[in-house]
Amino acid sequence: FLKMGLALGCLQVEQSTIAIREVFGKYEDVLEPGCHCVPWCMGRQIAGYLSLRVQQLDVRCETKTKDNVFVTVVASVQYRALAEKAVDAFYRLTNTREQIQAYVFDVIRATVPKMGLDSSFEQKNEIAKAVEEELEK
């Protein structure tokens, strides 16, 4: 039954997922969860899928404090793609995880070296807030 559905151009998009439909390689539409008709014989195809689930990325960053002590900071970032910005998330971002990791590295390496070892432990909320503000941009 599944093979016959694919031959006829029927497609099921799972819950918490969206699909990007193209016509001859050009963006056409975002397909919400459910059953859809994507007639491949008319040039329509699925370019890919995008998960809308919350994902977690653990970033380990080694940096030096103000008093010349090397510390390893682990930041756990939870993120998800927004359905209303699905086209940007699919076409503009090449590797989401690496781009988030780069932003987190930049913030940690700019913030922690201004603090002493003790104050870096005490001000972990300020570091987290700086990372969150940078990622929201």
Tab-separated table of N, CA, C and O in Angstrom, residues 9-108:
chain	number	residue	atom	x	y	z
A	9	GLY	N	1.935	9.624	-5.703
A	9	GLY	CA	2.311	10.943	-5.206
A	9	GLY	C	1.720	11.286	-3.855
A	9	GLY	O	1.690	12.449	-3.483
A	10	CYS	N	1.257	10.290	-3.107
A	10	CYS	CA	0.706	10.531	-1.768
A	10	CYS	C	1.839	10.485	-0.745
A	10	CYS	O	2.749	9.677	-0.855
A	11	LEU	N	1.750	11.368	0.236
A	11	LEU	CA	2.821	11.506	1.214
A	11	LEU	C	2.234	11.821	2.578
A	11	LEU	O	1.267	12.592	2.680
A	12	GLN	N	2.801	11.240	3.608
A	12	GLN	CA	2.370	11.509	4.981
A	12	GLN	C	3.466	12.262	5.709
A	12	GLN	O	4.603	11.822	5.750
A	13	VAL	N	3.136	13.413	6.297
A	13	VAL	CA	4.066	14.193	7.107
A	13	VAL	C	3.719	13.916	8.564
A	13	VAL	O	2.567	14.068	8.975
A	14	GLU	N	4.708	13.490	9.334
A	14	GLU	CA	4.500	13.101	10.729
A	14	GLU	C	4.225	14.312	11.617
A	14	GLU	O	4.570	15.445	11.269
A	15	GLN	N	3.643	14.046	12.787
A	15	GLN	CA	3.384	15.081	13.780
A	15	GLN	C	4.696	15.727	14.218
A	15	GLN	O	5.729	15.067	14.265
A	16	SER	N	4.691	17.005	14.536
A	16	SER	CA	5.861	17.791	14.961
A	16	SER	C	6.923	17.874	13.878
A	16	SER	O	8.100	18.072	14.168
A	17	THR	N	6.516	17.707	12.641
A	17	THR	CA	7.425	17.788	11.490
A	17	THR	C	6.717	18.559	10.386
A	17	THR	O	5.500	18.526	10.286
A	18	ILE	N	7.499	19.252	9.581
A	18	ILE	CA	6.948	19.875	8.380
A	18	ILE	C	7.822	19.460	7.200
A	18	ILE	O	8.982	19.080	7.380
A	19	ALA	N	7.252	19.510	6.026
A	19	ALA	CA	7.981	19.156	4.808
A	19	ALA	C	8.029	20.388	3.901
A	19	ALA	O	7.091	21.186	3.874
A	20	ILE	N	9.119	20.518	3.175
A	20	ILE	CA	9.288	21.625	2.226
A	20	ILE	C	9.068	21.075	0.817
A	20	ILE	O	9.782	20.168	0.387
A	21	ARG	N	8.054	21.619	0.128
A	21	ARG	CA	7.733	21.156	-1.226
A	21	ARG	C	8.302	22.131	-2.253
A	21	ARG	O	8.197	23.349	-2.095
A	22	GLU	N	8.880	21.571	-3.295
A	22	GLU	CA	9.434	22.360	-4.401
A	22	GLU	C	8.810	21.903	-5.715
A	22	GLU	O	8.359	20.767	-5.836
A	23	VAL	N	8.809	22.818	-6.675
A	23	VAL	CA	8.397	22.489	-8.043
A	23	VAL	C	9.586	22.773	-8.943
A	23	VAL	O	10.044	23.913	-9.031
A	24	PHE	N	10.109	21.742	-9.552
A	24	PHE	CA	11.295	21.839	-10.397
A	24	PHE	C	12.431	22.585	-9.701
A	24	PHE	O	13.094	23.445	-10.292
A	25	GLY	N	12.636	22.300	-8.416
A	25	GLY	CA	13.743	22.868	-7.657
A	25	GLY	C	13.488	24.225	-7.033
A	25	GLY	O	14.349	24.781	-6.369
A	26	LYS	N	12.302	24.802	-7.227
A	26	LYS	CA	11.964	26.112	-6.656
A	26	LYS	C	10.971	25.915	-5.518
A	26	LYS	O	10.010	25.158	-5.635
A	27	TYR	N	11.193	26.641	-4.417
A	27	TYR	CA	10.310	26.529	-3.255
A	27	TYR	C	8.867	26.823	-3.654
A	27	TYR	O	8.579	27.772	-4.367
A	28	GLU	N	7.949	25.974	-3.138
A	28	GLU	CA	6.530	26.201	-3.407
A	28	GLU	C	5.717	26.363	-2.123
A	28	GLU	O	4.937	27.298	-2.002
A	29	ASP	N	5.900	25.456	-1.147
A	29	ASP	CA	5.014	25.475	0.007
A	29	ASP	C	5.616	24.692	1.169
A	29	ASP	O	6.512	23.874	0.987
A	30	VAL	N	5.067	24.976	2.364
A	30	VAL	CA	5.390	24.210	3.566
A	30	VAL	C	4.208	23.290	3.830
A	30	VAL	O	3.063	23.742	3.870
A	31	LEU	N	4.474	22.005	3.976
A	31	LEU	CA	3.413	21.033	4.221
A	31	LEU	C	3.341	20.706	5.704
A	31	LEU	O	4.322	20.265	6.304
A	32	GLU	N	2.187	20.921	6.289
A	32	GLU	CA	1.930	20.642	7.699
A	32	GLU	C	1.750	19.133	7.891
A	32	GLU	O	1.575	18.393	6.920
A	33	PRO	N	1.730	18.656	9.143
A	33	PRO	CA	1.499	17.228	9.384
A	33	PRO	C	0.173	16.764	8.781
A	33	PRO	O	-0.825	17.488	8.806
A	34	GLY	N	0.184	15.559	8.232
A	34	GLY	CA	-1.010	14.990	7.621
A	34	GLY	C	-0.686	14.342	6.285
A	34	GLY	O	0.479	14.128	5.944
A	35	CYS	N	-1.720	14.070	5.513
A	35	CYS	CA	-1.574	13.422	4.206
A	35	CYS	C	-1.618	14.487	3.106
A	35	CYS	O	-2.468	15.377	3.133
A	36	HIS	N	-0.702	14.367	2.140
A	36	HIS	CA	-0.614	15.355	1.064
A	36	HIS	C	-0.394	14.657	-0.272
A	36	HIS	O	0.159	13.563	-0.334
A	37	CYS	N	-0.780	15.338	-1.329
A	37	CYS	CA	-0.552	14.845	-2.683
A	37	CYS	C	0.618	15.628	-3.282
A	37	CYS	O	0.566	16.856	-3.375
A	38	VAL	N	1.662	14.911	-3.654
A	38	VAL	CA	2.851	15.528	-4.246
A	38	VAL	C	3.145	14.776	-5.551
A	38	VAL	O	3.960	13.853	-5.582
A	39	PRO	N	2.459	15.164	-6.639
A	39	PRO	CA	2.634	14.425	-7.896
A	39	PRO	C	4.016	14.674	-8.513
A	39	PRO	O	4.270	15.741	-9.076
A	40	TRP	N	4.867	13.684	-8.390
A	40	TRP	CA	6.236	13.813	-8.882
A	40	TRP	C	6.292	13.985	-10.393
A	40	TRP	O	7.218	14.594	-10.922
A	41	CYS	N	5.281	13.477	-11.092
A	41	CYS	CA	5.281	13.578	-12.555
A	41	CYS	C	5.047	15.015	-13.028
A	41	CYS	O	5.294	15.347	-14.180
A	42	MET	N	4.596	15.899	-12.123
A	42	MET	CA	4.381	17.310	-12.466
A	42	MET	C	5.518	18.184	-11.929
A	42	MET	O	5.373	19.400	-11.798
A	43	GLY	N	6.635	17.568	-11.582
A	43	GLY	CA	7.805	18.309	-11.132
A	43	GLY	C	7.828	18.621	-9.652
A	43	GLY	O	8.745	19.268	-9.165
A	44	ARG	N	6.820	18.170	-8.918
A	44	ARG	CA	6.779	18.445	-7.478
A	44	ARG	C	7.585	17.389	-6.737
A	44	ARG	O	7.555	16.213	-7.075
A	45	GLN	N	8.285	17.844	-5.710
A	45	GLN	CA	9.078	16.924	-4.892
A	45	GLN	C	9.234	17.506	-3.501
A	45	GLN	O	9.010	18.696	-3.281
A	46	ILE	N	9.620	16.667	-2.557
A	46	ILE	CA	9.890	17.096	-1.197
A	46	ILE	C	11.385	17.377	-1.102
A	46	ILE	O	12.208	16.489	-1.329
A	47	ALA	N	11.733	18.621	-0.791
A	47	ALA	CA	13.138	19.002	-0.671
A	47	ALA	C	13.730	18.481	0.633
A	47	ALA	O	14.930	18.208	0.706
A	48	GLY	N	12.900	18.362	1.660
A	48	GLY	CA	13.379	17.859	2.937
A	48	GLY	C	12.343	18.059	4.025
A	48	GLY	O	11.276	18.617	3.798
A	49	TYR	N	12.716	17.591	5.192
A	49	TYR	CA	11.839	17.676	6.359
A	49	TYR	C	12.521	18.507	7.429
A	49	TYR	O	13.751	18.563	7.499
A	50	LEU	N	11.717	19.130	8.268
A	50	LEU	CA	12.231	19.953	9.354
A	50	LEU	C	11.459	19.595	10.619
A	50	LEU	O	10.229	19.662	10.633
A	51	SER	N	12.189	19.216	11.663
A	51	SER	CA	11.560	18.865	12.930
A	51	SER	C	11.224	20.130	13.716
A	51	SER	O	12.028	21.059	13.778
A	52	LEU	N	10.054	20.154	14.317
A	52	LEU	CA	9.639	21.271	15.155
A	52	LEU	C	9.793	20.932	16.636
A	52	LEU	O	9.352	21.692	17.495
A	53	ARG	N	10.414	19.814	16.936
A	53	ARG	CA	10.614	19.389	18.319
A	53	ARG	C	11.763	20.160	18.957
A	53	ARG	O	12.681	20.617	18.274
A	54	VAL	N	11.703	20.265	20.270
A	54	VAL	CA	12.783	20.902	21.018
A	54	VAL	C	13.981	19.960	21.001
A	54	VAL	O	13.850	18.773	21.279
A	55	GLN	N	15.135	20.509	20.651
A	55	GLN	CA	16.369	19.728	20.602
A	55	GLN	C	17.372	20.329	21.570
A	55	GLN	O	17.294	21.513	21.894
A	56	GLN	N	18.305	19.523	22.025
A	56	GLN	CA	19.303	20.014	22.969
A	56	GLN	C	20.697	19.848	22.379
A	56	GLN	O	21.017	18.835	21.779
A	57	LEU	N	21.497	20.872	22.595
A	57	LEU	CA	22.893	20.873	22.150
A	57	LEU	C	23.761	21.199	23.355
A	57	LEU	O	23.583	22.241	23.983
A	58	ASP	N	24.674	20.296	23.702
A	58	ASP	CA	25.612	20.533	24.794
A	58	ASP	C	26.922	21.041	24.196
A	58	ASP	O	27.526	20.366	23.364
A	59	VAL	N	27.324	22.230	24.615
A	59	VAL	CA	28.526	22.873	24.085
A	59	VAL	C	29.578	22.918	25.180
A	59	VAL	O	29.339	23.451	26.258
A	60	ARG	N	30.747	22.334	24.906
A	60	ARG	CA	31.875	22.372	25.846
A	60	ARG	C	32.887	23.377	25.320
A	60	ARG	O	33.326	23.291	24.180
A	61	CYS	N	33.240	24.321	26.176
A	61	CYS	CA	34.148	25.389	25.763
A	61	CYS	C	35.223	25.568	26.826
A	61	CYS	O	34.913	25.777	28.001
A	62	GLU	N	36.475	25.482	26.427
A	62	GLU	CA	37.579	25.709	27.361
A	62	GLU	C	38.049	27.153	27.214
A	62	GLU	O	38.288	27.628	26.111
A	63	THR	N	38.162	27.832	28.335
A	63	THR	CA	38.588	29.228	28.328
A	63	THR	C	39.367	29.533	29.596
A	63	THR	O	39.392	28.731	30.532
A	64	LYS	N	39.999	30.691	29.630
A	64	LYS	CA	40.815	31.089	30.768
A	64	LYS	C	40.112	32.185	31.547
A	64	LYS	O	39.511	33.083	30.963
A	65	THR	N	40.164	32.117	32.865
A	65	THR	CA	39.555	33.144	33.705
A	65	THR	C	40.529	34.306	33.879
A	65	THR	O	41.681	34.245	33.437
A	66	LYS	N	40.056	35.343	34.555
A	66	LYS	CA	40.860	36.539	34.781
A	66	LYS	C	42.134	36.237	35.576
A	66	LYS	O	43.168	36.859	35.362
A	67	ASP	N	42.071	35.231	36.460
A	67	ASP	CA	43.238	34.868	37.266
A	67	ASP	C	44.030	33.702	36.657
A	67	ASP	O	44.673	32.935	37.363
A	68	ASN	N	43.994	33.575	35.316
A	68	ASN	CA	44.790	32.616	34.542
A	68	ASN	C	44.552	31.155	34.907
A	68	ASN	O	45.475	30.349	34.916
A	69	VAL	N	43.330	30.792	35.182
A	69	VAL	CA	42.962	29.405	35.436
A	69	VAL	C	42.107	28.940	34.263
A	69	VAL	O	41.163	29.623	33.879
A	70	PHE	N	42.479	27.800	33.687
A	70	PHE	CA	41.690	27.257	32.585
A	70	PHE	C	40.498	26.486	33.143
A	70	PHE	O	40.645	25.670	34.048
A	71	VAL	N	39.319	26.772	32.595
A	71	VAL	CA	38.099	26.087	32.999
A	71	VAL	C	37.381	25.586	31.751
A	71	VAL	O	37.534	26.138	30.665
A	72	THR	N	36.629	24.523	31.939
A	72	THR	CA	35.776	24.016	30.868
A	72	THR	C	34.341	24.345	31.237
A	72	THR	O	33.849	23.904	32.268
A	73	VAL	N	33.708	25.130	30.400
A	73	VAL	CA	32.325	25.540	30.618
A	73	VAL	C	31.446	24.688	29.710
A	73	VAL	O	31.711	24.569	28.519
A	74	VAL	N	30.419	24.088	30.300
A	74	VAL	CA	29.465	23.307	29.520
A	74	VAL	C	28.142	24.061	29.516
A	74	VAL	O	27.583	24.349	30.570
A	75	ALA	N	27.684	24.387	28.330
A	75	ALA	CA	26.405	25.087	28.180
A	75	ALA	C	25.441	24.169	27.435
A	75	ALA	O	25.779	23.629	26.379
A	76	SER	N	24.271	23.980	27.995
A	76	SER	CA	23.230	23.180	27.345
A	76	SER	C	22.208	24.138	26.744
A	76	SER	O	21.582	24.909	27.458
A	77	VAL	N	22.090	24.080	25.432
A	77	VAL	CA	21.192	24.977	24.704
A	77	VAL	C	20.032	24.153	24.161
A	77	VAL	O	20.242	23.154	23.477
A	78	GLN	N	18.817	24.576	24.477
A	78	GLN	CA	17.632	23.938	23.916
A	78	GLN	C	17.047	24.876	22.867
A	78	GLN	O	16.885	26.071	23.119
A	79	TYR	N	16.754	24.330	21.703
A	79	TYR	CA	16.268	25.145	20.595
A	79	TYR	C	15.263	24.355	19.770
A	79	TYR	O	15.193	23.133	19.858
A	80	ARG	N	14.493	25.076	18.975
A	80	ARG	CA	13.576	24.437	18.021
A	80	ARG	C	13.318	25.392	16.869
A	80	ARG	O	13.435	26.613	17.010
A	81	ALA	N	12.968	24.823	15.740
A	81	ALA	CA	12.596	25.628	14.583
A	81	ALA	C	11.167	26.114	14.770
A	81	ALA	O	10.318	25.403	15.299
A	82	LEU	N	10.910	27.335	14.352
A	82	LEU	CA	9.563	27.899	14.429
A	82	LEU	C	8.845	27.638	13.112
A	82	LEU	O	9.400	27.875	12.036
A	83	ALA	N	7.598	27.168	13.187
A	83	ALA	CA	6.834	26.826	11.980
A	83	ALA	C	6.682	28.030	11.049
A	83	ALA	O	6.760	27.896	9.828
A	84	GLU	N	6.486	29.225	11.637
A	84	GLU	CA	6.290	30.415	10.797
A	84	GLU	C	7.579	30.877	10.113
A	84	GLU	O	7.544	31.675	9.186
A	85	LYS	N	8.724	30.386	10.568
A	85	LYS	CA	10.001	30.730	9.932
A	85	LYS	C	10.674	29.489	9.355
A	85	LYS	O	11.899	29.417	9.265
A	86	ALA	N	9.879	28.531	8.949
A	86	ALA	CA	10.400	27.251	8.452
A	86	ALA	C	11.243	27.416	7.190
A	86	ALA	O	12.266	26.752	7.031
A	87	VAL	N	10.833	28.302	6.307
A	87	VAL	CA	11.578	28.500	5.059
A	87	VAL	C	12.977	29.029	5.366
A	87	VAL	O	13.967	28.555	4.805
A	88	ASP	N	13.080	30.011	6.269
A	88	ASP	CA	14.397	30.527	6.663
A	88	ASP	C	15.237	29.439	7.315
A	88	ASP	O	16.422	29.298	7.020
A	89	ALA	N	14.620	28.669	8.210
A	89	ALA	CA	15.359	27.614	8.911
A	89	ALA	C	15.862	26.556	7.934
A	89	ALA	O	16.957	26.024	8.105
A	90	PHE	N	15.097	26.257	6.901
A	90	PHE	CA	15.486	25.205	5.957
A	90	PHE	C	16.500	25.682	4.921
A	90	PHE	O	17.474	24.999	4.640
A	91	TYR	N	16.283	26.879	4.363
A	91	TYR	CA	17.119	27.337	3.254
A	91	TYR	C	18.300	28.206	3.671
A	91	TYR	O	19.309	28.244	2.985
A	92	ARG	N	18.209	28.946	4.759
A	92	ARG	CA	19.279	29.879	5.123
A	92	ARG	C	20.335	29.269	6.032
A	92	ARG	O	21.479	29.694	5.996
A	93	LEU	N	19.957	28.323	6.869
A	93	LEU	CA	20.912	27.730	7.800
A	93	LEU	C	21.500	26.456	7.208
A	93	LEU	O	20.765	25.535	6.865
A	94	THR	N	22.811	26.427	7.112
A	94	THR	CA	23.466	25.252	6.563
A	94	THR	C	23.589	24.159	7.618
A	94	THR	O	23.195	23.030	7.408
A	95	ASN	N	24.154	24.519	8.760
A	95	ASN	CA	24.313	23.562	9.847
A	95	ASN	C	23.943	24.272	11.145
A	95	ASN	O	24.766	24.953	11.749
A	96	THR	N	22.724	24.091	11.574
A	96	THR	CA	22.187	24.798	12.726
A	96	THR	C	23.017	24.568	13.980
A	96	THR	O	23.343	25.511	14.698
A	97	ARG	N	23.373	23.321	14.241
A	97	ARG	CA	24.097	22.986	15.471
A	97	ARG	C	25.464	23.674	15.520
A	97	ARG	O	25.862	24.204	16.551
A	98	GLU	N	26.191	23.684	14.416
A	98	GLU	CA	27.509	24.329	14.395
A	98	GLU	C	27.386	25.847	14.533
A	98	GLU	O	28.231	26.482	15.151
A	99	GLN	N	26.344	26.434	13.953
A	99	GLN	CA	26.168	27.877	14.057
A	99	GLN	C	25.811	28.289	15.484
A	99	GLN	O	26.331	29.276	15.997
A	100	ILE	N	24.950	27.519	16.146
A	100	ILE	CA	24.627	27.799	17.547
A	100	ILE	C	25.875	27.641	18.402
A	100	ILE	O	26.161	28.469	19.267
A	101	GLN	N	26.630	26.592	18.154
A	101	GLN	CA	27.858	26.332	18.911
A	101	GLN	C	28.848	27.488	18.761
A	101	GLN	O	29.478	27.911	19.731
A	102	ALA	N	28.978	28.043	17.580
A	102	ALA	CA	29.886	29.165	17.354
A	102	ALA	C	29.461	30.396	18.155
A	102	ALA	O	30.303	31.082	18.751
A	103	TYR	N	28.161	30.688	18.184
A	103	TYR	CA	27.666	31.816	18.979
A	103	TYR	C	27.934	31.603	20.462
A	103	TYR	O	28.344	32.530	21.163
A	104	VAL	N	27.706	30.392	20.953
A	104	VAL	CA	27.936	30.095	22.369
A	104	VAL	C	29.413	30.242	22.703
A	104	VAL	O	29.775	30.831	23.730
A	105	PHE	N	30.295	29.729	21.847
A	105	PHE	CA	31.742	29.894	22.051
A	105	PHE	C	32.107	31.369	22.170
A	105	PHE	O	32.855	31.761	23.058
A	106	ASP	N	31.611	32.180	21.245
A	106	ASP	CA	31.931	33.607	21.242
A	106	ASP	C	31.524	34.283	22.543
A	106	ASP	O	32.291	35.061	23.119
A	107	VAL	N	30.325	33.991	23.019
A	107	VAL	CA	29.837	34.632	24.240
A	107	VAL	C	30.630	34.177	25.457
A	107	VAL	O	31.042	34.998	26.288
A	108	ILE	N	30.877	32.886	25.555
A	108	ILE	CA	31.617	32.371	26.717
A	108	ILE	C	33.041	32.907	26.724
A	108	ILE	O	33.546	33.344	27.763
